Coordinates of N, CA and C in Angstrom, one line a residue:
Chain A
Q208 N 162.2 86.2 120.6 CA 162.5 85.3 119.4 C 162.5 86.3 118.0
V209 N 162.3 85.4 117.4 CA 162.1 86.2 115.6 C 161.1 86.9 115.8
L210 N 161.2 88.0 115.1 CA 159.9 88.7 115.0 C 160.0 89.4 113.2
L211 N 159.0 89.4 112.6 CA 158.9 90.1 111.9 C 156.9 90.6 111.1
V212 N 157.2 92.0 111.6 CA 155.9 92.6 111.1 C 156.2 93.5 110.4
E213 N 155.5 93.0 108.9 CA 154.6 94.3 107.8 C 154.0 95.7 108.2
S214 N 154.5 96.4 107.5 CA 153.4 97.0 107.6 C 152.6 98.2 106.3
G215 N 152.5 99.0 106.1 CA 151.8 99.9 104.6 C 151.3 99.7 103.8
G216 N 150.4 98.0 104.1 CA 149.5 98.1 103.3 C 147.8 99.7 103.0
G217 N 147.4 99.4 101.8 CA 146.3 99.4 102.0 C 145.6 99.7 100.9
L218 N 144.4 100.2 100.4 CA 144.4 100.8 99.3 C 145.1 102.0 98.2
V219 N 145.1 101.2 97.2 CA 145.1 102.8 96.5 C 144.8 102.3 94.6
K220 N 144.7 103.6 93.8 CA 144.4 103.4 92.7 C 145.3 102.7 92.0
P221 N 144.5 102.3 90.7 CA 146.1 101.7 89.6 C 146.9 103.2 89.2
G222 N 148.3 102.6 89.2 CA 149.0 103.6 89.0 C 149.1 104.6 90.2
G223 N 149.4 104.2 91.2 CA 149.5 104.9 92.8 C 150.7 104.2 92.7
S224 N 151.0 104.5 94.5 CA 153.0 103.9 95.1 C 152.8 103.7 96.1
L225 N 153.0 102.7 96.9 CA 153.0 102.5 98.5 C 154.0 102.4 98.8
R226 N 154.1 102.0 100.1 CA 155.7 101.3 99.9 C 155.4 100.5 101.4
L227 N 155.9 99.9 101.3 CA 155.6 98.5 102.3 C 157.0 98.4 103.4
S228 N 156.6 98.3 104.6 CA 157.7 98.2 105.8 C 158.0 96.9 106.4
C229 N 159.4 95.9 106.6 CA 159.1 95.0 107.5 C 160.2 95.8 108.4
A230 N 159.9 95.3 109.9 CA 159.9 95.5 110.5 C 160.7 93.9 111.5
A231 N 161.8 93.9 111.6 CA 162.7 93.1 112.5 C 163.4 92.9 114.1
S232 N 163.4 91.8 114.1 CA 163.4 92.3 115.7 C 164.1 89.9 116.7
G233 N 165.0 90.9 117.3 CA 165.2 89.3 117.5 C 166.2 88.1 117.2
F234 N 167.3 88.7 116.1 CA 168.0 88.3 115.3 C 168.8 89.6 115.2
T235 N 170.4 88.7 114.3 CA 171.2 89.8 113.9 C 170.8 90.2 112.5
F236 N 170.3 91.3 112.2 CA 169.5 91.6 111.0 C 170.7 92.0 109.9
T237 N 172.0 91.9 110.8 CA 173.0 91.7 109.5 C 173.6 91.2 109.2
Q238 N 173.2 90.3 109.4 CA 173.6 88.6 109.0 C 171.9 87.7 108.1
Y239 N 171.7 88.9 107.9 CA 170.2 87.7 106.6 C 169.8 88.9 105.5
Y240 N 169.2 88.3 104.0 CA 168.8 88.4 103.8 C 167.7 88.7 103.9
I241 N 166.7 89.3 103.2 CA 165.4 89.4 103.8 C 164.4 89.4 102.1
T242 N 163.3 88.2 102.4 CA 162.3 88.2 100.8 C 161.7 89.0 100.7
W243 N 161.2 89.4 100.0 CA 159.6 89.6 100.1 C 158.6 88.4 99.1
I244 N 157.1 88.1 99.2 CA 156.9 87.0 99.2 C 154.9 87.3 99.0
R245 N 153.8 87.7 97.6 CA 152.5 88.1 97.9 C 151.8 86.7 97.6
Q246 N 151.1 87.2 97.7 CA 149.9 86.0 97.8 C 148.6 87.1 97.7
A247 N 148.1 86.6 96.0 CA 147.0 87.5 95.6 C 145.7 86.5 96.3
P248 N 144.6 87.2 96.6 CA 143.5 86.7 96.9 C 142.9 85.5 96.1
G249 N 143.3 84.3 97.1 CA 142.5 82.6 97.0 C 144.3 82.0 95.5
R250 N 145.2 82.7 95.4 CA 146.3 81.6 94.9 C 147.2 81.6 95.5
G251 N 148.4 81.3 95.1 CA 149.3 80.6 95.6 C 150.2 81.9 95.9
L252 N 151.3 81.1 96.4 CA 152.3 82.3 97.0 C 153.6 82.9 95.5
E253 N 153.8 83.7 95.6 CA 155.1 84.1 94.4 C 156.0 85.0 95.1
W254 N 156.5 84.8 94.6 CA 158.4 85.2 95.1 C 158.3 86.3 94.1
V255 N 158.4 88.0 95.2 CA 158.4 89.0 94.5 C 160.0 89.6 94.5
S256 N 160.9 89.6 96.0 CA 162.3 90.1 95.5 C 162.8 89.7 96.9
Y257 N 164.0 89.8 96.9 CA 165.1 90.0 98.1 C 166.1 91.4 98.3
T258 N 167.0 91.7 99.0 CA 167.6 91.8 99.4 C 168.8 91.1 100.0
S259 N 170.1 91.8 99.6 CA 171.0 90.9 100.3 C 171.4 91.8 101.5
T260 N 172.7 91.0 102.5 CA 173.0 91.3 103.8 C 173.1 93.5 103.9
S261 N 173.6 93.2 102.8 CA 174.4 94.9 103.3 C 173.7 95.7 101.6
S262 N 173.0 95.1 101.1 CA 171.4 95.8 99.7 C 172.9 95.8 98.7
T263 N 173.8 95.1 98.6 CA 174.8 94.8 97.3 C 173.8 93.7 96.4
F264 N 173.2 92.8 97.4 CA 172.1 92.6 95.4 C 171.0 92.4 96.3
A265 N 170.4 92.7 95.0 CA 168.5 92.7 95.0 C 168.5 91.8 93.6
N266 N 167.0 91.6 94.0 CA 166.3 90.9 92.8 C 165.2 90.5 92.9
Y267 N 164.3 90.9 91.9 CA 163.1 91.2 91.3 C 162.6 90.0 90.3
A268 N 160.7 89.9 90.8 CA 160.7 89.1 89.8 C 159.7 89.8 88.7
D269 N 160.1 89.3 87.3 CA 159.4 90.0 86.3 C 158.3 90.8 86.1
S270 N 157.8 90.0 87.1 CA 156.6 90.9 87.0 C 155.9 92.3 87.6
V271 N 157.6 92.3 88.4 CA 157.1 93.4 89.5 C 158.3 94.7 89.1
K272 N 159.4 93.8 88.2 CA 161.0 94.8 88.1 C 160.0 95.9 86.9
G273 N 161.5 96.3 87.7 CA 161.4 97.8 86.8 C 160.2 98.6 87.4
R274 N 159.0 98.4 88.8 CA 158.1 99.0 89.3 C 158.8 98.9 90.6
F275 N 158.6 98.1 90.8 CA 159.5 98.2 92.9 C 161.3 98.3 92.8
T276 N 161.0 98.3 94.0 CA 162.4 98.8 94.5 C 162.8 98.3 95.9
I277 N 163.7 97.4 96.6 CA 163.6 97.2 97.3 C 164.5 97.8 98.1
S278 N 164.8 97.8 99.7 CA 166.1 99.0 100.4 C 166.1 97.6 101.9
R279 N 166.9 98.1 102.5 CA 167.2 98.3 103.5 C 167.4 99.1 104.4
D280 N 167.1 99.4 105.9 CA 167.8 99.8 106.4 C 168.1 99.7 107.2
T281 N 169.4 99.3 108.4 CA 170.1 98.8 109.4 C 169.4 99.3 110.5
A282 N 170.0 100.6 111.0 CA 170.3 101.3 112.1 C 168.3 101.1 112.5
K283 N 167.4 101.0 111.6 CA 166.1 100.8 111.7 C 165.7 99.8 111.5
R284 N 166.7 99.0 111.5 CA 166.5 97.0 111.5 C 165.1 96.4 110.2
S285 N 165.4 97.5 109.2 CA 163.6 97.8 108.3 C 164.3 97.1 107.1
V286 N 163.3 96.8 106.1 CA 163.4 96.8 104.2 C 162.2 97.1 104.5
Y287 N 162.5 97.9 103.5 CA 161.3 98.0 102.4 C 160.8 97.9 101.0
L288 N 160.0 97.8 101.0 CA 159.4 97.7 99.6 C 159.1 99.0 99.2
Q289 N 159.3 99.7 98.2 CA 158.5 100.8 97.7 C 158.3 99.6 96.1
M290 N 156.2 101.1 95.8 CA 155.9 99.9 95.0 C 155.2 101.2 94.0
N291 N 156.3 101.3 93.0 CA 155.7 102.0 92.2 C 154.1 101.9 90.8
S292 N 153.6 102.3 90.4 CA 152.5 102.4 88.8 C 151.9 101.1 89.1
L293 N 151.0 100.7 90.2 CA 150.9 99.4 91.2 C 149.8 99.3 89.8
R294 N 149.1 97.6 89.7 CA 148.1 97.4 88.5 C 147.6 96.6 89.4
V295 N 146.3 96.4 89.2 CA 145.1 95.6 90.0 C 146.0 93.9 90.2
E296 N 146.7 94.1 89.4 CA 146.7 92.4 89.6 C 147.8 91.9 90.4
D297 N 148.7 93.7 91.5 CA 149.1 93.7 92.0 C 149.0 93.0 94.1
T298 N 147.1 93.6 93.4 CA 146.1 93.5 94.5 C 146.7 91.8 95.4
A299 N 147.2 91.8 97.1 CA 147.2 90.7 97.0 C 148.3 91.2 98.8
V300 N 147.7 89.5 99.9 CA 148.9 90.1 101.2 C 150.4 90.2 100.5
Y301 N 151.4 90.8 100.7 CA 152.6 90.9 101.4 C 152.8 90.2 102.2
Y302 N 154.0 89.4 102.6 CA 155.1 88.5 103.4 C 156.2 88.8 103.6
C303 N 156.9 89.5 104.5 CA 158.2 89.6 104.4 C 159.0 87.9 105.1
A304 N 159.6 88.0 104.7 CA 160.7 86.3 105.5 C 161.9 86.8 105.8
R305 N 162.5 86.4 106.7 CA 164.1 86.3 106.2 C 164.7 84.2 106.1
D306 N 165.4 85.2 104.9 CA 166.2 84.5 104.2 C 167.3 83.4 104.2
L307 N 167.3 82.1 104.6 CA 168.7 81.9 104.5 C 169.1 81.5 103.7
G308 N 168.8 81.1 102.0 CA 168.9 80.4 101.1 C 168.6 80.1 100.6
L309 N 169.2 80.1 99.4 CA 168.9 77.9 98.8 C 167.4 78.0 98.6
G310 N 166.1 78.7 98.8 CA 165.0 78.8 99.4 C 164.0 79.1 100.3
V311 N 165.2 78.7 101.5 CA 164.9 78.5 103.2 C 164.1 79.6 103.6
L312 N 163.4 79.7 103.9 CA 162.8 81.4 104.4 C 162.0 80.4 105.7
D313 N 162.4 80.8 107.3 CA 162.1 80.4 108.1 C 161.9 80.8 108.7
A314 N 161.7 81.9 108.5 CA 160.6 83.4 109.5 C 160.0 83.8 109.3
W315 N 158.5 84.1 109.5 CA 157.5 85.3 108.3 C 156.8 86.1 109.3
G316 N 156.3 87.5 108.4 CA 155.8 88.1 109.1 C 154.2 87.4 108.8
K317 N 153.1 88.8 109.5 CA 151.8 88.0 108.8 C 151.0 88.4 108.6
G318 N 151.7 89.3 107.3 CA 151.1 89.9 106.3 C 150.9 91.5 106.2
T319 N 150.7 92.0 105.1 CA 149.9 93.5 104.7 C 149.5 93.6 103.8
T320 N 148.7 94.0 104.0 CA 147.1 94.4 102.4 C 147.2 94.8 102.1
V321 N 147.5 94.8 100.3 CA 147.7 95.4 99.3 C 146.5 95.6 98.2
T322 N 145.7 96.4 97.8 CA 144.4 96.4 97.3 C 144.6 97.8 96.2
V323 N 144.9 97.6 95.7 CA 144.9 98.3 93.9 C 143.2 98.4 93.1
S324 N 142.8 99.8 93.9 CA 142.0 99.4 92.9 C 141.6 100.5 92.7
S325 N 140.5 100.8 91.7 CA 139.3 102.3 91.3 C 138.5 101.8 91.9
Chain B
Q1350 N 159.7 81.0 82.2 CA 160.4 80.4 84.4 C 159.8 79.8 84.0
S1351 N 160.6 78.4 85.5 CA 160.5 77.2 85.8 C 159.3 77.4 86.6
V1352 N 158.9 76.4 86.3 CA 157.3 75.7 86.5 C 156.7 74.6 87.6
L1353 N 157.0 74.4 89.2 CA 157.3 73.6 90.0 C 155.9 73.4 90.1
T1354 N 154.9 72.2 89.9 CA 152.9 71.5 89.7 C 153.1 70.4 90.4
Q1355 N 152.4 71.1 91.4 CA 151.8 70.0 92.6 C 150.6 69.5 92.1
S1356 N 150.2 68.3 92.7 CA 148.4 68.2 92.7 C 148.1 69.0 93.6
P1357 N 146.5 69.0 92.7 CA 145.7 70.3 93.6 C 145.2 70.3 94.8
S1358 N 145.2 68.6 95.1 CA 144.9 68.0 96.4 C 144.7 67.3 96.8
V1359 N 144.6 67.0 98.2 CA 145.2 65.5 98.9 C 143.7 65.2 100.0
S1360 N 142.6 63.8 100.1 CA 141.9 63.6 101.2 C 142.9 62.6 101.9
G1361 N 142.5 62.1 103.0 CA 142.7 61.5 104.0 C 142.2 61.2 105.1
T1362 N 142.1 60.2 105.8 CA 141.3 60.4 107.4 C 142.2 60.5 108.2
P1363 N 141.8 60.7 109.7 CA 143.3 61.1 110.8 C 143.6 59.6 110.8
G1364 N 145.0 59.5 111.4 CA 145.7 58.3 111.5 C 145.9 58.1 109.6
Q1365 N 146.1 58.2 108.2 CA 146.4 57.9 107.0 C 147.9 58.3 107.2
R1366 N 148.0 58.2 105.9 CA 149.7 58.3 105.6 C 148.8 59.2 104.1
V1367 N 149.4 60.0 103.7 CA 149.5 60.8 102.2 C 150.7 61.2 101.7
T1368 N 151.1 61.8 101.0 CA 152.0 61.8 99.6 C 150.9 63.1 98.7
I1369 N 152.7 64.3 98.6 CA 151.9 65.7 97.9 C 153.2 65.3 96.8
S1370 N 152.9 65.4 96.4 CA 154.0 65.5 95.2 C 154.7 66.8 94.1
C1371 N 155.8 67.4 93.8 CA 155.6 68.7 93.4 C 157.5 67.9 92.6
S1372 N 156.8 68.1 91.1 CA 157.8 67.9 89.9 C 158.4 69.7 88.8
S1373 N 159.2 69.3 88.3 CA 159.8 71.3 88.0 C 159.5 70.5 86.3
S1374 N 159.4 72.0 85.9 CA 159.6 71.9 84.1 C 160.7 72.6 83.8
S1375 N 162.0 72.8 84.8 CA 162.7 73.1 84.4 C 164.3 72.1 84.9
S1376 N 164.8 71.3 83.6 CA 166.2 70.7 84.4 C 167.5 71.5 85.5
N1377 N 167.0 73.3 85.4 CA 167.6 74.1 86.6 C 167.6 74.0 88.2
I1378 N 165.8 73.6 88.3 CA 165.7 72.7 89.2 C 166.2 71.4 90.0
G1379 N 166.8 70.4 89.2 CA 167.1 69.3 89.3 C 168.2 70.2 90.5
S1380 N 169.3 70.7 90.2 CA 170.3 70.1 91.0 C 169.9 71.0 92.5
E1381 N 168.9 71.8 92.0 CA 168.8 72.5 94.4 C 168.1 71.4 94.5
T1382 N 167.9 72.4 95.5 CA 167.2 71.2 97.2 C 165.7 72.0 97.2
L1383 N 164.6 71.3 97.6 CA 163.5 71.6 97.9 C 163.1 71.9 99.7
N1384 N 162.2 72.7 99.4 CA 161.5 72.9 100.6 C 160.5 73.1 100.5
W1385 N 159.2 72.9 101.4 CA 157.9 72.9 102.1 C 157.4 73.6 102.8
Y1386 N 156.7 74.5 102.7 CA 155.5 75.1 103.6 C 154.1 75.1 103.6
Q1387 N 154.0 74.9 104.8 CA 152.9 74.6 105.2 C 151.6 75.9 105.5
Q1388 N 150.7 75.9 104.8 CA 150.2 77.3 105.4 C 148.7 76.8 105.7
V1389 N 148.0 76.9 106.6 CA 146.9 77.0 107.3 C 146.5 78.1 107.3
P1390 N 144.5 78.1 106.8 CA 144.0 79.3 106.5 C 144.2 80.6 107.2
G1391 N 144.8 81.4 106.7 CA 144.2 83.2 107.1 C 145.3 83.5 108.1
T1392 N 146.4 81.7 108.1 CA 147.8 82.8 108.7 C 148.9 82.4 107.5
A1393 N 149.9 83.2 107.8 CA 151.4 82.9 106.7 C 151.9 81.5 107.0
P1394 N 152.5 81.3 105.9 CA 153.0 80.0 105.6 C 154.6 80.2 106.7
K1395 N 154.7 78.7 107.0 CA 155.5 78.4 107.8 C 156.1 77.3 107.1
L1396 N 157.6 77.4 107.7 CA 158.5 76.0 107.0 C 158.4 74.8 107.6
L1397 N 158.3 74.0 106.5 CA 157.9 72.5 106.8 C 159.0 72.0 106.8
I1398 N 159.8 71.7 105.4 CA 161.0 71.0 105.5 C 161.8 71.9 104.9
Y1399 N 163.3 71.8 104.5 CA 164.2 72.3 104.3 C 164.6 71.3 103.4
S1400 N 165.7 71.4 102.6 CA 167.1 70.7 101.8 C 166.8 69.3 101.5
N1401 N 165.3 69.4 100.8 CA 164.5 68.3 100.6 C 163.9 67.2 102.0
N1402 N 164.8 67.2 102.9 CA 164.2 66.4 104.0 C 164.8 66.1 105.7
Q1403 N 165.2 67.7 105.4 CA 165.6 67.9 107.3 C 164.2 69.0 107.5
R1404 N 164.0 68.7 108.7 CA 162.8 69.4 109.6 C 163.6 70.1 110.5
P1405 N 162.7 71.9 110.2 CA 163.2 72.3 111.2 C 162.7 72.3 112.4
S1406 N 163.7 72.4 113.7 CA 163.2 72.4 115.3 C 161.7 72.6 115.1
G1407 N 160.8 71.7 116.4 CA 159.5 72.0 116.4 C 158.4 71.3 115.5
V1408 N 159.3 71.1 113.7 CA 158.2 70.3 112.6 C 158.1 69.1 113.7
P1409 N 156.7 68.3 113.9 CA 156.7 66.6 114.2 C 157.2 65.7 112.9
D1410 N 157.9 64.8 113.5 CA 158.9 64.0 112.5 C 157.4 62.7 111.4
R1411 N 156.1 63.5 112.0 CA 155.3 62.9 110.7 C 156.0 63.4 109.4
F1412 N 155.7 63.9 109.5 CA 156.2 64.6 108.1 C 158.1 64.4 107.5
S1413 N 158.1 64.3 106.6 CA 159.2 64.0 105.9 C 158.9 64.4 104.4
G1414 N 160.2 64.9 103.9 CA 160.0 65.2 102.3 C 161.1 64.2 101.8
S1415 N 161.5 64.0 100.5 CA 162.3 63.7 99.8 C 162.5 63.5 98.3
K1416 N 163.1 63.7 97.6 CA 163.5 64.5 96.1 C 164.3 63.2 95.3
S1417 N 164.0 63.4 94.0 CA 165.0 62.3 93.2 C 164.0 62.5 92.1
G1418 N 165.7 63.9 91.2 CA 165.9 64.4 89.8 C 165.1 65.5 89.9
T1419 N 164.6 65.9 89.3 CA 163.3 67.0 88.7 C 161.9 66.8 89.5
S1420 N 161.8 65.6 90.8 CA 160.5 65.2 91.3 C 160.7 65.6 93.1
A1421 N 159.8 65.8 94.3 CA 160.2 65.6 94.6 C 159.0 65.2 95.8
S1422 N 158.5 64.6 96.9 CA 157.0 64.4 97.4 C 157.3 64.3 98.9
L1423 N 156.4 64.9 99.6 CA 156.1 65.5 100.6 C 154.3 64.1 101.5
A1424 N 154.7 63.5 102.3 CA 154.6 63.2 103.2 C 154.3 63.5 104.7
I1425 N 153.1 62.7 105.1 CA 152.3 63.1 105.7 C 151.7 61.8 106.2
S1426 N 152.3 60.9 107.3 CA 151.6 59.7 108.3 C 151.6 60.2 109.9
G1427 N 150.4 58.8 110.3 CA 149.5 59.5 111.1 C 148.6 60.9 110.7
L1428 N 148.4 60.9 109.8 CA 147.4 62.7 109.3 C 146.5 62.8 110.9
Q1429 N 146.6 64.2 111.0 CA 145.5 64.8 112.1 C 145.0 66.4 112.0
S1430 N 143.9 66.5 111.8 CA 143.2 68.0 112.2 C 144.0 68.8 111.6
E1431 N 145.2 68.6 112.4 CA 145.6 69.7 112.2 C 146.3 70.6 111.4
D1432 N 146.3 68.8 110.4 CA 147.5 69.4 109.0 C 146.5 69.9 108.1
E1433 N 144.9 70.2 108.5 CA 145.2 70.5 107.0 C 144.9 71.7 106.5
A1434 N 145.8 71.9 105.6 CA 146.4 73.2 105.6 C 147.0 73.4 103.5
D1435 N 147.3 74.2 103.2 CA 148.0 74.3 102.3 C 149.1 73.9 102.3
Y1436 N 149.8 73.4 101.0 CA 151.0 72.7 101.7 C 152.3 73.0 99.9
Y1437 N 152.8 74.0 99.8 CA 153.4 74.3 98.7 C 155.2 74.1 98.6
C1438 N 155.7 73.5 97.8 CA 157.2 73.3 97.6 C 158.0 74.8 97.3
A1439 N 159.4 74.7 97.1 CA 159.5 75.8 96.6 C 161.0 75.3 96.5
A1440 N 162.0 76.8 94.8 CA 163.2 76.3 95.0 C 163.9 76.7 95.0
W1441 N 165.1 77.4 94.8 CA 166.3 78.6 94.3 C 166.5 77.7 92.5
D1442 N 165.7 79.3 91.8 CA 166.5 79.1 89.8 C 167.0 79.4 90.3
D1443 N 168.3 79.4 89.5 CA 169.4 79.2 89.5 C 169.3 80.7 88.0
R1444 N 168.7 80.3 86.8 CA 168.1 81.2 85.7 C 167.7 82.6 86.5
L1445 N 166.6 82.4 86.9 CA 165.8 83.3 87.7 C 166.3 84.4 88.3
N1446 N 166.9 83.7 88.8 CA 168.1 84.3 90.4 C 167.1 84.7 91.1
G1447 N 165.9 83.5 91.5 CA 165.2 84.0 92.5 C 163.9 82.7 92.8
Y1448 N 162.9 82.4 93.6 CA 162.5 81.7 93.6 C 160.9 80.9 93.4
V1449 N 160.3 80.2 93.1 CA 159.5 79.5 92.3 C 159.3 78.3 93.7
F1450 N 158.3 79.1 93.4 CA 156.8 78.1 94.6 C 156.4 77.2 93.8
G1451 N 155.7 75.9 94.4 CA 154.6 75.2 93.3 C 153.3 75.6 93.7
T1452 N 152.8 74.6 92.9 CA 151.1 75.5 92.4 C 150.0 75.8 93.8
G1453 N 151.0 74.0 94.9 CA 150.2 74.6 96.4 C 149.5 73.1 96.0
T1454 N 148.9 71.6 96.8 CA 148.1 71.5 97.3 C 148.1 71.5 98.5
K1455 N 146.0 70.8 98.9 CA 145.4 71.5 99.7 C 144.9 70.3 100.4
V1456 N 145.5 70.3 101.5 CA 145.1 68.5 102.4 C 143.7 69.0 103.2
T1457 N 142.9 67.5 103.1 CA 142.2 67.9 103.4 C 141.9 66.3 104.8
V1458 N 141.6 67.5 105.9 CA 141.5 66.2 106.5 C 140.2 65.5 106.8
L1459 N 139.7 64.2 106.3 CA 137.9 63.7 106.3 C 137.7 63.1 107.6

């Protein structure tokens, strides 16, 4: 079955960096966009970034633009989110999801927790 | 940035029908399809409705969606205890070149 597994979360100080991974299985990885979404404690869902099938296209929410970089490795069937210059407000559970386009995210991972605190 | 506004909370007794609304502050959402996600506390969101009114395989037919202009709604008929969750609408925003999520609605089964 379709499976997405996030990893790489943890505790980091403001200004620090983390790299999240999203390992995909159970589907043809090269045929799907992958999207990252986050959820701050007690808050709603926030779109973070997406990458196209061949990494040709990517975009970011204004809140992370210039600090986060999304990439994908076809051989490893993985998508990465490099997060630099982290801020306290980046504290959240980060989910990756399979993206069918037009806001249709039909499979989600269980999430990985990022805590930015001094 | 576009905002999708939802009623903060709705409640009902088992068997009742409840409706969740989602309205857009931007006309660029009006031409896009709306999707709905269900998030049971402590778990990842799950796709509930896509393209305004389509149910993925496995979603019970007591969940239904509709859209008119820049507003949409999700209806749950025959409310069950396992429907207690947070519900989010979402859409693609052409100007943002990204996704917009609604503010979320908490459904409580009394």
